[in-house]
Coordinates of C-alpha atoms in Angstrom, one line a residue:
Chain A
M1 CA 0.1 0.0 0.0
L2 CA 2.6 2.6 1.2
Q3 CA 6.3 2.3 0.4
V4 CA 8.8 5.0 1.4
R5 CA 12.4 4.8 0.0
D6 CA 15.2 6.8 1.2
L7 CA 13.1 9.9 2.2
K8 CA 15.1 13.0 3.0
T9 CA 13.5 16.2 4.4
Y10 CA 15.8 19.0 5.3
F11 CA 15.0 22.4 6.8
F12 CA 17.3 25.3 5.4
T13 CA 17.5 27.5 8.4
A14 CA 19.6 30.5 9.1
K15 CA 21.7 28.4 11.5
G16 CA 22.4 25.8 8.7
V17 CA 20.8 22.7 7.2
V18 CA 18.7 20.6 9.6
K19 CA 18.5 17.0 8.3
A20 CA 15.2 16.3 10.2
V21 CA 14.6 13.1 8.1
D22 CA 17.8 11.8 6.6
G23 CA 17.0 8.8 4.3
I24 CA 14.3 6.5 5.9
S25 CA 12.5 3.7 4.3
F26 CA 9.6 1.6 5.4
S27 CA 6.4 0.2 4.0
I28 CA 2.9 -0.6 5.5
K29 CA 0.6 -3.2 4.1
K30 CA -3.2 -3.0 3.9
G31 CA -4.8 -3.6 7.3
E32 CA -1.6 -3.2 9.1
T33 CA -0.3 -0.7 11.7
L34 CA 3.3 0.6 11.7
A35 CA 4.3 2.4 14.8
L36 CA 6.9 5.1 14.3
V37 CA 8.5 5.6 17.7
G38 CA 11.1 8.2 18.9
E39 CA 11.5 11.2 21.2
S40 CA 11.1 14.8 20.6
G41 CA 13.1 16.2 17.5
C42 CA 13.7 12.7 16.1
G43 CA 11.9 13.5 12.8
K44 CA 8.8 11.4 13.3
S45 CA 6.3 14.1 12.9
I46 CA 8.2 15.6 9.9
T47 CA 7.9 12.1 8.4
A48 CA 4.2 12.3 8.7
L49 CA 4.0 15.8 7.2
S50 CA 6.3 14.7 4.3
L51 CA 4.0 11.8 3.3
L52 CA 1.2 14.4 2.9
R53 CA 3.7 16.8 1.4
L54 CA 2.7 19.4 4.0
V55 CA 6.2 20.1 5.3
P56 CA 6.3 23.8 6.4
P57 CA 9.0 26.1 5.0
P58 CA 12.0 26.2 5.4
G59 CA 11.6 22.6 5.1
K60 CA 11.8 20.6 2.0
I61 CA 11.6 17.1 0.8
V62 CA 15.0 16.8 -1.0
G63 CA 15.1 13.1 -1.9
G64 CA 13.5 9.6 -2.0
Q65 CA 10.2 8.1 -3.0
I66 CA 6.7 7.9 -1.4
R67 CA 4.9 5.2 -3.5
F68 CA 1.2 5.0 -2.5
N69 CA -0.5 2.3 -4.5
G70 CA 2.4 2.2 -6.8
E71 CA 2.3 5.9 -7.6
D72 CA 5.1 8.2 -6.4
L73 CA 3.5 11.1 -4.6
L74 CA 6.5 13.3 -5.0
Y75 CA 5.6 13.5 -8.7
L76 CA 1.9 14.5 -8.2
S77 CA 0.8 18.1 -8.8
E78 CA -0.5 20.2 -5.9
S79 CA -4.2 19.8 -7.1
E80 CA -3.7 16.0 -7.4
M81 CA -2.3 15.9 -3.8
R82 CA -5.3 18.0 -2.6
R83 CA -7.6 15.3 -4.0
L84 CA -5.8 12.7 -2.0
R85 CA -5.4 14.4 1.2
G86 CA -8.5 14.0 3.5
N87 CA -9.6 11.4 0.9
R88 CA -7.5 8.4 0.3
I89 CA -4.9 9.5 2.8
A90 CA -6.3 11.0 6.1
M91 CA -4.6 12.3 9.2
V92 CA -5.3 12.5 12.9
F93 CA -3.2 14.9 15.1
Q94 CA -2.4 15.2 18.7
E95 CA -4.3 18.1 19.6
P96 CA -7.9 17.9 18.1
M97 CA -8.5 21.7 18.4
T98 CA -5.9 22.3 15.8
A99 CA -7.8 20.2 13.3
L100 CA -11.2 21.7 14.0
N101 CA -12.4 25.1 13.0
P102 CA -13.6 26.8 16.2
V103 CA -16.4 28.9 14.5
L104 CA -18.0 26.1 12.4
R105 CA -20.6 23.7 13.7
I106 CA -19.5 20.0 13.9
G107 CA -21.8 18.8 11.3
D108 CA -20.7 21.5 8.8
Q109 CA -17.0 20.5 9.3
I110 CA -17.7 16.9 8.6
S111 CA -20.0 17.6 5.6
E112 CA -17.3 19.8 4.2
V113 CA -14.8 17.0 3.9
L114 CA -17.5 14.9 2.3
L115 CA -18.7 17.5 -0.2
Q116 CA -15.1 18.4 -1.2
H117 CA -14.3 14.8 -2.3
Q118 CA -17.7 13.2 -3.1
D119 CA -20.4 13.8 -5.6
I120 CA -23.3 14.2 -3.0
S121 CA -25.9 16.8 -1.9
P122 CA -25.7 18.7 1.3
G123 CA -28.6 16.7 2.7
E124 CA -26.8 13.3 2.0
A125 CA -23.7 14.8 3.6
R126 CA -25.6 15.6 6.7
D127 CA -27.0 12.1 7.0
A128 CA -23.5 10.7 6.3
S129 CA -22.1 13.0 9.1
I130 CA -24.7 11.6 11.6
K131 CA -23.8 8.1 10.7
L132 CA -20.0 8.8 11.0
L133 CA -20.5 10.4 14.4
H134 CA -22.5 7.3 15.5
Q135 CA -19.7 5.1 14.3
V136 CA -17.2 6.9 16.4
G137 CA -19.2 6.5 19.5
I138 CA -20.7 10.0 19.9
P139 CA -24.0 10.0 21.8
A140 CA -27.0 11.8 20.3
P141 CA -25.2 12.7 16.9
E142 CA -28.3 14.6 15.8
Q143 CA -27.9 17.1 18.4
R144 CA -24.0 17.2 18.4
I145 CA -23.8 18.2 14.7
R146 CA -25.4 21.6 15.7
E147 CA -22.7 22.1 18.4
F148 CA -19.3 23.9 18.2
P149 CA -16.0 22.3 19.0
H150 CA -15.4 24.2 22.2
Q151 CA -18.6 22.8 23.8
L152 CA -17.1 19.3 23.6
S153 CA -14.5 17.5 25.9
G154 CA -11.1 16.7 24.4
G155 CA -12.1 12.9 24.1
L156 CA -15.1 13.8 22.1
R157 CA -13.2 16.4 19.9
Q158 CA -10.7 13.7 19.0
R159 CA -13.7 11.4 18.1
I160 CA -15.0 14.1 15.7
V161 CA -11.5 14.4 14.1
I162 CA -11.5 10.7 13.6
A163 CA -15.0 10.8 12.1
M164 CA -13.7 13.6 9.8
A165 CA -10.6 11.5 8.9
L166 CA -12.6 8.4 8.1
A167 CA -15.4 10.3 6.1
C168 CA -14.0 9.4 2.7
N169 CA -13.0 5.8 3.5
P170 CA -9.2 6.4 3.4
Q171 CA -6.8 3.6 2.5
L172 CA -4.0 5.1 4.6
L173 CA -4.4 6.8 8.1
I174 CA -1.7 8.7 9.7
A175 CA -2.2 9.3 13.4
D176 CA 0.3 11.5 15.1
E177 CA 0.2 11.0 18.8
P178 CA -3.5 10.8 18.7
T179 CA -4.1 10.3 22.4
T180 CA -1.1 12.1 24.0
A181 CA -3.2 15.1 25.0
L182 CA -6.0 12.9 26.5
D183 CA -6.5 11.3 29.9
V184 CA -5.6 7.6 30.4
T185 CA -9.1 6.2 30.3
I186 CA -10.1 8.4 27.4
Q187 CA -6.8 7.3 25.7
A188 CA -7.8 3.8 26.1
Q189 CA -11.2 4.4 24.5
I190 CA -9.8 6.2 21.5
M191 CA -7.1 3.5 20.8
E192 CA -9.8 0.8 21.1
L193 CA -12.0 2.8 18.7
L194 CA -9.1 3.4 16.1
G195 CA -8.3 -0.4 16.3
R196 CA -11.8 -1.4 15.7
L197 CA -12.3 1.0 12.8
Q198 CA -9.0 -0.1 11.3
Q199 CA -10.0 -3.8 11.5
Q200 CA -13.4 -3.2 9.8
R201 CA -12.0 -0.9 7.0
Q202 CA -8.6 -2.7 6.6
M203 CA -6.8 0.6 6.4
A204 CA -3.1 0.8 6.6
T205 CA -2.1 3.0 9.6
L206 CA 1.1 4.9 10.5
L207 CA 0.8 5.4 14.2
I208 CA 3.3 8.1 15.5
T209 CA 3.9 7.8 19.2
H210 CA 6.5 8.0 22.0
D211 CA 4.6 5.5 24.2
L212 CA 5.9 2.0 24.0
G213 CA 2.7 0.7 25.8
V214 CA 0.6 2.0 22.9
V215 CA 3.0 0.4 20.5
A216 CA 2.6 -3.0 22.1
E217 CA -1.1 -2.9 22.3
S218 CA -1.9 -1.3 18.9
A219 CA 0.7 -2.0 16.3
Q220 CA 2.0 -5.0 14.4
Q221 CA 5.2 -3.5 13.1
V222 CA 7.5 -0.9 14.6
A223 CA 10.3 1.5 13.6
I224 CA 12.6 3.2 16.1
M225 CA 13.7 6.7 15.0
Y226 CA 16.7 8.5 16.3
A227 CA 18.3 11.7 14.9
G228 CA 16.4 11.6 11.7
L229 CA 17.0 7.9 10.9
I230 CA 15.5 4.6 11.5
V231 CA 17.7 2.8 14.0
E232 CA 15.7 -0.4 14.3
S233 CA 12.7 -1.9 12.6
A234 CA 10.9 -5.1 13.4
S235 CA 7.6 -6.8 14.2
V236 CA 6.3 -5.7 17.7
A237 CA 6.7 -9.2 19.0
Q238 CA 10.4 -9.2 17.9
L239 CA 11.3 -5.8 19.2
F240 CA 9.8 -6.3 22.6
A241 CA 11.3 -9.9 23.0
A242 CA 14.8 -9.1 21.6
P243 CA 15.6 -5.4 21.0
G244 CA 18.6 -5.2 18.7
H245 CA 19.7 -1.6 19.1
P246 CA 21.1 -0.1 22.3
Y247 CA 18.8 2.9 21.9
T248 CA 15.8 0.5 21.9
R249 CA 17.1 -1.6 24.8
G250 CA 17.7 1.8 26.7
L251 CA 14.2 3.0 26.0
L252 CA 12.7 -0.3 27.3
A253 CA 14.9 -0.3 30.3
S254 CA 14.1 3.2 31.3
L255 CA 10.3 2.6 31.7
P256 CA 8.9 2.2 35.0
R257 CA 6.4 -0.7 34.9
L258 CA 3.1 -1.3 36.7
G259 CA 3.2 -3.9 39.3
E260 CA 7.0 -4.2 39.5
K261 CA 8.9 -2.3 42.2
R262 CA 12.5 -1.6 41.4
D263 CA 14.9 0.5 43.6
R264 CA 16.1 2.6 40.6
L265 CA 15.3 3.0 37.0
S266 CA 17.9 2.6 34.3
P267 CA 18.0 5.8 32.2
I268 CA 19.9 6.4 29.1
D269 CA 22.6 8.8 29.7
G270 CA 22.9 12.3 28.1
Q271 CA 20.5 14.4 26.3
V272 CA 18.1 13.8 23.5
P273 CA 20.1 15.2 20.5
S274 CA 19.3 18.5 18.8
P275 CA 18.3 18.3 15.2
L276 CA 21.0 21.0 14.5
E277 CA 23.8 18.6 15.5
S278 CA 25.6 16.8 12.7
H279 CA 27.3 13.5 13.0
T280 CA 30.2 11.7 11.4
G281 CA 29.8 8.5 13.3
C282 CA 26.8 7.0 15.0
P283 CA 24.5 9.7 16.4
F284 CA 23.8 7.7 19.4
L285 CA 27.5 7.3 20.3
P286 CA 27.5 9.9 23.1
R287 CA 24.8 8.1 24.9
C288 CA 25.7 4.5 24.0
P289 CA 26.9 2.1 26.7
D290 CA 28.5 -0.2 24.3
V291 CA 31.0 1.7 21.9
I292 CA 33.7 0.2 19.7
P293 CA 36.3 2.4 17.7
I294 CA 34.4 2.3 14.3
C295 CA 31.3 3.9 15.9
S296 CA 33.0 7.2 16.0
S297 CA 34.3 7.3 12.5
R298 CA 31.4 5.7 10.3
Y299 CA 27.8 5.5 10.4
P300 CA 26.5 1.9 10.3
Q301 CA 23.8 0.8 7.7
L302 CA 20.6 -0.9 8.6
Q303 CA 21.2 -4.7 8.5
E304 CA 19.0 -7.7 8.9
T305 CA 19.9 -9.4 12.2
E306 CA 16.9 -11.8 12.3
P307 CA 14.4 -12.4 9.5
G308 CA 12.2 -9.2 9.6
Q309 CA 14.4 -7.5 12.1
H310 CA 16.8 -4.6 10.9
V311 CA 19.2 -2.8 13.1
R312 CA 21.7 0.1 12.5
C313 CA 24.5 -0.7 14.8
W314 CA 28.0 -1.8 14.3
R315 CA 27.7 -4.2 17.2
A316 CA 24.4 -5.9 15.9
E317 CA 24.8 -9.4 14.7
Chain B
M1 CA 4.5 9.1 64.3
T2 CA 3.4 12.9 63.9
P3 CA 2.9 13.7 60.2
L4 CA 5.0 16.5 58.8
L5 CA 1.9 17.7 56.9
K6 CA -1.7 17.1 57.8
V7 CA -4.7 18.1 55.6
D8 CA -8.1 18.2 57.2
N9 CA -11.4 18.7 55.6
L10 CA -10.0 20.9 52.7
N11 CA -12.6 22.5 50.5
K12 CA -12.3 24.7 47.6
T13 CA -15.0 26.0 45.2
F14 CA -14.4 27.9 42.0
I15 CA -17.1 30.2 40.7
T16 CA -17.1 29.9 36.8
T17 CA -19.0 31.4 34.0
A18 CA -17.0 29.5 31.3
G19 CA -18.9 27.9 28.4
L20 CA -22.2 29.7 29.3
A21 CA -23.5 32.2 26.8
N22 CA -25.8 33.7 29.5
G23 CA -22.9 34.5 31.8
K24 CA -24.6 32.7 34.7
K25 CA -22.3 31.9 37.5
Q26 CA -21.8 28.3 38.6
R27 CA -20.1 26.7 41.4
L28 CA -17.4 24.1 40.8
Q29 CA -16.3 22.2 43.8
A30 CA -12.7 21.5 42.8
V31 CA -11.6 20.0 46.3
N32 CA -14.1 18.3 48.5
N33 CA -13.5 17.5 52.1
L34 CA -10.1 16.3 51.3
S35 CA -8.0 14.9 54.4
F36 CA -4.7 13.1 54.3
A37 CA -1.3 13.2 56.2
L38 CA 2.2 13.1 54.9
I39 CA 4.7 11.3 57.1
E40 CA 8.3 12.7 57.3
G41 CA 10.5 11.3 54.6
E42 CA 7.8 9.5 52.5
T43 CA 6.6 10.2 49.1
L44 CA 2.8 10.3 48.7
G45 CA 1.4 10.2 45.1
L46 CA -1.7 12.1 44.2
V47 CA -3.3 10.7 41.0
G48 CA -6.3 11.1 38.9
E49 CA -7.5 12.6 35.6
S50 CA -7.5 16.2 34.5
G51 CA -9.9 18.2 36.7
C52 CA -9.9 15.9 39.6
G53 CA -8.3 18.7 42.0
K54 CA -4.9 17.2 42.4
S55 CA -3.1 20.3 41.3
T56 CA -5.5 22.5 43.2
T57 CA -4.7 20.6 46.3
G58 CA -1.0 21.2 46.0
R59 CA -1.7 24.9 45.5
L60 CA -4.0 25.2 48.4
I61 CA -1.4 23.6 50.7
L62 CA 1.2 26.3 49.8
R63 CA -1.6 29.0 49.9
L64 CA -0.8 29.8 46.3
L65 CA -4.7 29.5 46.4
E66 CA -6.8 30.3 49.4
A67 CA -8.9 27.4 50.6
D68 CA -12.6 28.0 51.5
S69 CA -12.5 26.0 54.7
G70 CA -10.4 23.3 56.2
E71 CA -7.0 23.0 57.9
V72 CA -3.4 22.4 56.7
F73 CA -1.0 21.7 59.6
Y74 CA 2.6 21.9 59.0
K75 CA 4.7 20.6 61.9
G76 CA 1.6 21.2 64.0
E77 CA 1.1 24.9 62.7
N78 CA -2.1 25.6 60.8
L79 CA -0.9 27.2 57.6
L80 CA -4.4 28.5 56.6
K81 CA -4.7 30.6 59.9
I82 CA -1.3 32.2 60.1
S83 CA -0.4 35.7 58.9
R84 CA 1.5 36.1 55.6
S85 CA 4.5 37.4 57.5
R86 CA 4.6 34.2 59.6
L87 CA 4.1 32.1 56.5
R88 CA 7.0 33.4 54.6
P89 CA 9.8 31.6 56.7
L90 CA 7.7 28.4 56.4
R91 CA 7.5 28.7 52.7
R92 CA 11.2 28.2 52.7
E93 CA 10.7 24.7 54.0
M94 CA 8.1 23.9 51.4
Q95 CA 9.0 24.3 47.8
M96 CA 7.4 23.3 44.5
I97 CA 8.6 21.9 41.3
F98 CA 6.4 22.4 38.3
Q99 CA 5.6 20.4 35.2
D100 CA 6.9 22.6 32.5
P101 CA 10.4 23.7 33.5
F102 CA 10.4 26.3 30.7
S103 CA 7.3 28.3 31.7
S104 CA 8.6 28.3 35.3
L105 CA 12.0 29.7 34.5
N106 CA 12.2 33.4 33.6
P107 CA 13.6 33.4 30.0
R108 CA 15.5 36.8 30.4
M109 CA 17.3 35.6 33.6
R110 CA 20.7 33.7 33.7
I111 CA 20.7 30.4 35.5
G112 CA 23.0 32.0 38.1
D113 CA 20.5 34.8 38.8
I114 CA 17.4 32.3 38.9
L115 CA 19.2 30.2 41.4
S116 CA 20.5 33.2 43.5
E117 CA 16.8 34.5 44.0
P118 CA 15.8 32.0 46.7
F119 CA 18.9 33.0 48.7
K120 CA 18.1 36.7 48.4
I121 CA 14.7 36.1 49.7
H122 CA 15.2 33.6 52.5
K123 CA 18.9 33.7 53.3
P124 CA 21.1 36.6 52.2
L125 CA 24.8 35.5 51.7
A126 CA 28.1 37.1 51.0
A127 CA 29.1 36.8 47.4
T128 CA 31.9 34.1 47.8
D129 CA 29.5 32.1 50.0
L130 CA 26.8 32.4 47.4
K131 CA 29.0 31.2 44.7
R132 CA 30.1 28.3 46.7
E133 CA 26.4 27.3 47.4
L134 CA 25.5 27.6 43.7
K135 CA 28.4 25.4 42.7
N136 CA 27.2 22.7 45.1
L137 CA 23.7 23.1 44.0
L138 CA 24.5 22.5 40.4
E139 CA 26.7 19.5 41.2
V140 CA 23.9 17.9 43.2
V141 CA 21.4 18.1 40.3
G142 CA 24.1 17.0 37.7
L143 CA 24.9 20.4 36.1
S144 CA 28.1 22.3 36.2
V145 CA 29.4 25.9 37.0
E146 CA 29.8 26.7 33.3
H147 CA 25.9 26.6 33.1
L148 CA 25.6 29.6 35.4
D149 CA 25.9 32.3 32.7
R150 CA 23.6 30.7 30.3
Y151 CA 19.9 31.4 29.7
P152 CA 16.9 28.8 30.1
H153 CA 16.4 28.5 26.2
E154 CA 20.0 27.1 25.9
F155 CA 19.0 23.9 27.9
S156 CA 17.2 20.8 27.0
G157 CA 13.9 19.9 28.8
G158 CA 15.7 17.6 31.1
Q159 CA 18.3 20.1 32.0
R160 CA 15.7 22.8 32.6
Q161 CA 14.0 20.4 35.0
R162 CA 17.2 19.9 36.8
I163 CA 17.4 23.7 37.2
G164 CA 13.9 23.8 38.7
I165 CA 14.9 21.2 41.1
A166 CA 18.1 23.1 42.1
R167 CA 16.0 26.2 42.7
A168 CA 13.7 24.2 45.0
L169 CA 16.7 22.8 46.8
A170 CA 18.5 26.2 47.2
V171 CA 16.7 27.0 50.5
K172 CA 17.0 23.5 52.1
P173 CA 13.3 22.6 52.2
N174 CA 11.7 19.7 54.1
L175 CA 8.7 19.3 51.8
I176 CA 8.6 19.3 48.1
I177 CA 5.3 19.4 46.2
A178 CA 6.1 18.2 42.7
D179 CA 3.3 18.9 40.1
E180 CA 3.8 16.6 37.1
P181 CA 7.6 16.9 37.4
V182 CA 8.4 14.5 34.6
S183 CA 5.3 14.4 32.4
A184 CA 6.7 16.9 29.7
L185 CA 10.0 15.0 29.4
D186 CA 11.1 12.3 26.9
V187 CA 11.1 8.8 28.2
S188 CA 14.9 8.4 28.4
I189 CA 15.2 11.8 30.2
Q190 CA 12.2 11.0 32.5
A191 CA 14.1 8.1 34.1
Q192 CA 17.1 10.4 34.8
I193 CA 14.9 12.9 36.6
I194 CA 13.1 10.3 38.6
N195 CA 16.4 8.8 39.8
L196 CA 17.6 12.4 40.6
L197 CA 14.4 13.1 42.7
Q198 CA 15.0 9.8 44.6
D199 CA 18.6 10.6 45.2
I200 CA 18.2 14.0 46.6
Q201 CA 15.3 12.7 48.7
K202 CA 17.8 10.3 50.5
E203 CA 20.5 12.9 50.7
F204 CA 18.4 15.8 52.1
K205 CA 15.7 13.7 54.0
L206 CA 13.0 15.3 51.9
T207 CA 9.2 14.6 52.1
Y208 CA 7.3 14.5 48.7
L209 CA 3.8 15.1 47.6
F210 CA 4.1 13.8 44.0
I211 CA 1.1 15.0 41.8
A212 CA 0.9 13.0 38.6
H213 CA -1.3 11.3 36.2
D214 CA 1.3 8.6 35.0
L215 CA 0.5 5.6 37.2
A216 CA 3.6 3.6 36.4
V217 CA 5.8 6.6 37.4
V218 CA 3.7 7.1 40.6
Q219 CA 3.9 3.6 41.6
H220 CA 7.7 3.5 41.1
I221 CA 8.5 6.6 43.1
C222 CA 5.8 6.6 45.8
D223 CA 5.5 4.8 49.1
R224 CA 1.8 5.6 49.2
V225 CA -0.8 6.6 46.7
A226 CA -4.0 8.7 47.0
V227 CA -6.4 8.3 44.0
M228 CA -8.8 11.3 43.3
Y229 CA -12.0 11.4 41.4
L230 CA -14.1 14.6 41.2
G231 CA -12.4 16.5 44.1
R232 CA -12.3 13.5 46.5
I233 CA -10.0 10.9 47.6
V234 CA -11.6 7.6 46.6
E235 CA -8.7 5.3 47.7
I236 CA -5.4 5.8 49.5
G237 CA -2.8 3.1 50.5
P238 CA 0.5 1.6 50.1
A239 CA 1.7 1.9 46.4
L240 CA 2.1 -1.8 45.7
N241 CA -1.2 -2.7 47.5
I242 CA -3.1 -0.3 45.3
Y243 CA -1.6 -1.7 42.2
R244 CA -1.9 -5.4 43.1
R245 CA -5.3 -5.2 44.9
P246 CA -7.1 -2.0 44.3
L247 CA -10.0 -1.5 46.6
H248 CA -12.0 1.0 44.5
P249 CA -13.6 0.4 41.1
Y250 CA -12.1 3.7 39.8
T251 CA -8.6 2.7 40.6
E252 CA -9.2 -0.6 38.9
A253 CA -10.4 1.2 35.8
L254 CA -7.4 3.5 35.8
L255 CA -5.0 0.7 36.1
N256 CA -6.8 -1.1 33.2
A257 CA -6.6 1.9 31.0
V258 CA -2.8 2.0 31.2
P259 CA -1.2 0.5 28.0
I260 CA 1.4 -2.0 29.0
P261 CA 4.7 -2.4 27.0
I262 CA 4.2 -6.2 26.6
P263 CA 2.6 -7.2 23.4
G264 CA 0.0 -9.8 23.1
R265 CA -1.8 -9.2 26.4
P266 CA -5.5 -10.0 26.3
G267 CA -8.0 -7.0 26.1
R268 CA -9.1 -5.2 29.3
A269 CA -12.4 -3.9 30.5
L270 CA -12.5 -0.3 29.6
L271 CA -14.2 2.5 31.4
Q272 CA -17.1 3.8 29.4
G273 CA -18.0 7.4 29.0
E274 CA -16.1 10.4 30.5
V275 CA -15.7 12.2 33.8
P276 CA -18.9 14.1 34.7
S277 CA -18.8 17.8 35.0
P278 CA -17.8 18.8 38.5
I279 CA -20.3 21.7 38.3
N280 CA -23.1 19.1 38.3
P281 CA -21.5 16.0 40.0
P282 CA -23.7 12.8 40.3
S283 CA -25.7 12.0 43.4
G284 CA -24.5 9.3 45.9
C285 CA -21.1 7.9 45.0
P286 CA -19.7 10.3 42.3
F287 CA -18.4 7.4 40.3
H288 CA -21.5 5.4 40.2
P289 CA -22.6 6.3 36.6
R290 CA -19.5 4.8 35.2
C291 CA -19.0 1.9 37.8
R292 CA -19.5 -1.6 36.5
Y293 CA -20.2 -2.7 40.0
A294 CA -22.7 -0.1 41.0
K295 CA -25.9 -1.1 42.9
S296 CA -28.9 1.0 44.0
I297 CA -27.4 2.3 47.2
C298 CA -24.4 3.9 45.1
E299 CA -26.9 6.2 43.5
T300 CA -28.1 7.7 46.7
D301 CA -25.5 7.3 49.4
L302 CA -22.0 8.8 49.4
P303 CA -19.6 6.0 50.6
P304 CA -17.2 7.5 53.2
L305 CA -13.4 6.9 53.0
E306 CA -13.0 4.0 55.3
Q307 CA -10.1 1.8 56.5
Q308 CA -10.2 -1.6 54.6
S309 CA -7.0 -3.1 55.9
T310 CA -4.0 -1.6 57.7
G311 CA -3.3 1.7 56.1
H312 CA -5.5 1.1 53.1
E313 CA -8.6 3.2 52.7
S314 CA -11.4 3.2 50.2
A315 CA -14.6 5.1 49.7
C316 CA -16.7 2.3 48.0
H317 CA -19.8 0.6 49.5
F318 CA -18.4 -2.8 48.4
A319 CA -14.7 -2.4 49.0
K320 CA -14.9 -5.5 51.3
E321 CA -16.8 -7.8 48.8
L322 CA -15.2 -7.0 45.5
D323 CA -12.0 -8.8 44.6
M324 CA -10.2 -6.5 42.1
S325 CA -6.8 -8.3 42.5
R326 CA -4.5 -8.0 39.5

């Protein structure tokens, strides 16, 4: 369904070139969820915006391919992209308020999406909106379509955003930290909803998150990003059972876990790298507990360590 | 054991007009008859979802907000009754660490000046002594003297939180109220700051009130945990007991909702619906509309917070009958 090859998105700032995404490759099959995991500034959100070709200036996609159903999105015209966005490719963001127009009624916002992409009447769009709100678990949708976003809770707003994203039956859903702004009980409801809708509709989903718990419960495939690059990719089962990259191991070790009492946590030393830093060797080197001489001179390539598991580390076997 | 801090029947109501076109005033009870005690040297966690009153509680204790009624005893002295001038020296002993280290540090001040301020207010020192104190402080929190001349924007989130912690430590407090101190941080950095908080607790014999929504973090760092729902404590007890055998259905639901980083676990019973508005809370037990165990008594009678086993209290009519072990 989606095949990304060697995607590079750079930002040309006054302070120099920021290589936010520096050559990443992944693919997502129909009905599959790929989780893209990483800490702030690692390039995961810029990857999502790149797929939609919505990278804000001074950012630019400078190389690679984004093949969606065999077609390279980087060769489409702006009007062809506009027909795709919100239609065959949809997106759900972290903060639902940024995706909603505060002065438009809920019903009108959903209808707008439908009218934009489908040949239907306003009455049909209204009926379809009610049906969508019902599907995303909004009580009394006939009344809700007359309300404004500020009248709803964060959880209900995110359900509206999901309804809008699903309005045109997308084949690919990009969800960027869709539950990070929500309370834990609402987060669980929203993830359950997304999982159920994805099953029903067999969408391919790119789930961007920093939460390894969400990854374990919602994704089948996972890619770990660090400093603009994928440092490990594997099935979720493989990654949690035998993490191959020292960064992945560090992330898993640093988590406090429910029902376990440890004296101390094992953090990763040092700081999350700034996107402005440039590297000759491995960018994880300053924080890595397991360095050998070659790490400082050359960057390792992703290599297959187990069938289906790829690790970018000189020490990986 | 006399507690370091004792909160008795604390109440706070906000008057709000938010969301109402007609401007009609409504009462929102943010904190409702809250009572708990903090023993010297322990860490008590205050958990709950947004709007449950956990942050308000922290602010009421330090009188950053004035309570409507109730009492807060610190070393036997009622903080809510004493004058502002008497409160000031006590404030030195009670410091706060905030969630967002960026918004709690003045962006136009150098780190050296930010860290000197508490000394100016509480403990004037000669320049050389001040310099020595600042150097020590930075070392304790894992920063160095070179950082003194820099501005907050030159630091990462984790380093800024270290500065926030150094500022709180400057005046040698006894009690630290930490309001979501690690929730804005990246996973790998979060663990560093949690370890730091535990190290300085041992070194300086600190008592923590740890306000947070992340249940795994709270369980790790806290000796005891209090779970809040709509302004009330619904359960309080030793951290591991609460996690292994919760005695309130809301605690069980919260724990069920936490995504666990272990693939292939079976699905969990999810809490339906959302937290009701605190402007118009449900009758009886405030949790009854969402509780999967609710019976008719729950709709009418408010269950009191009662001891169920040693040091473990729950406000549920059926705490003794339900088995919610995990």
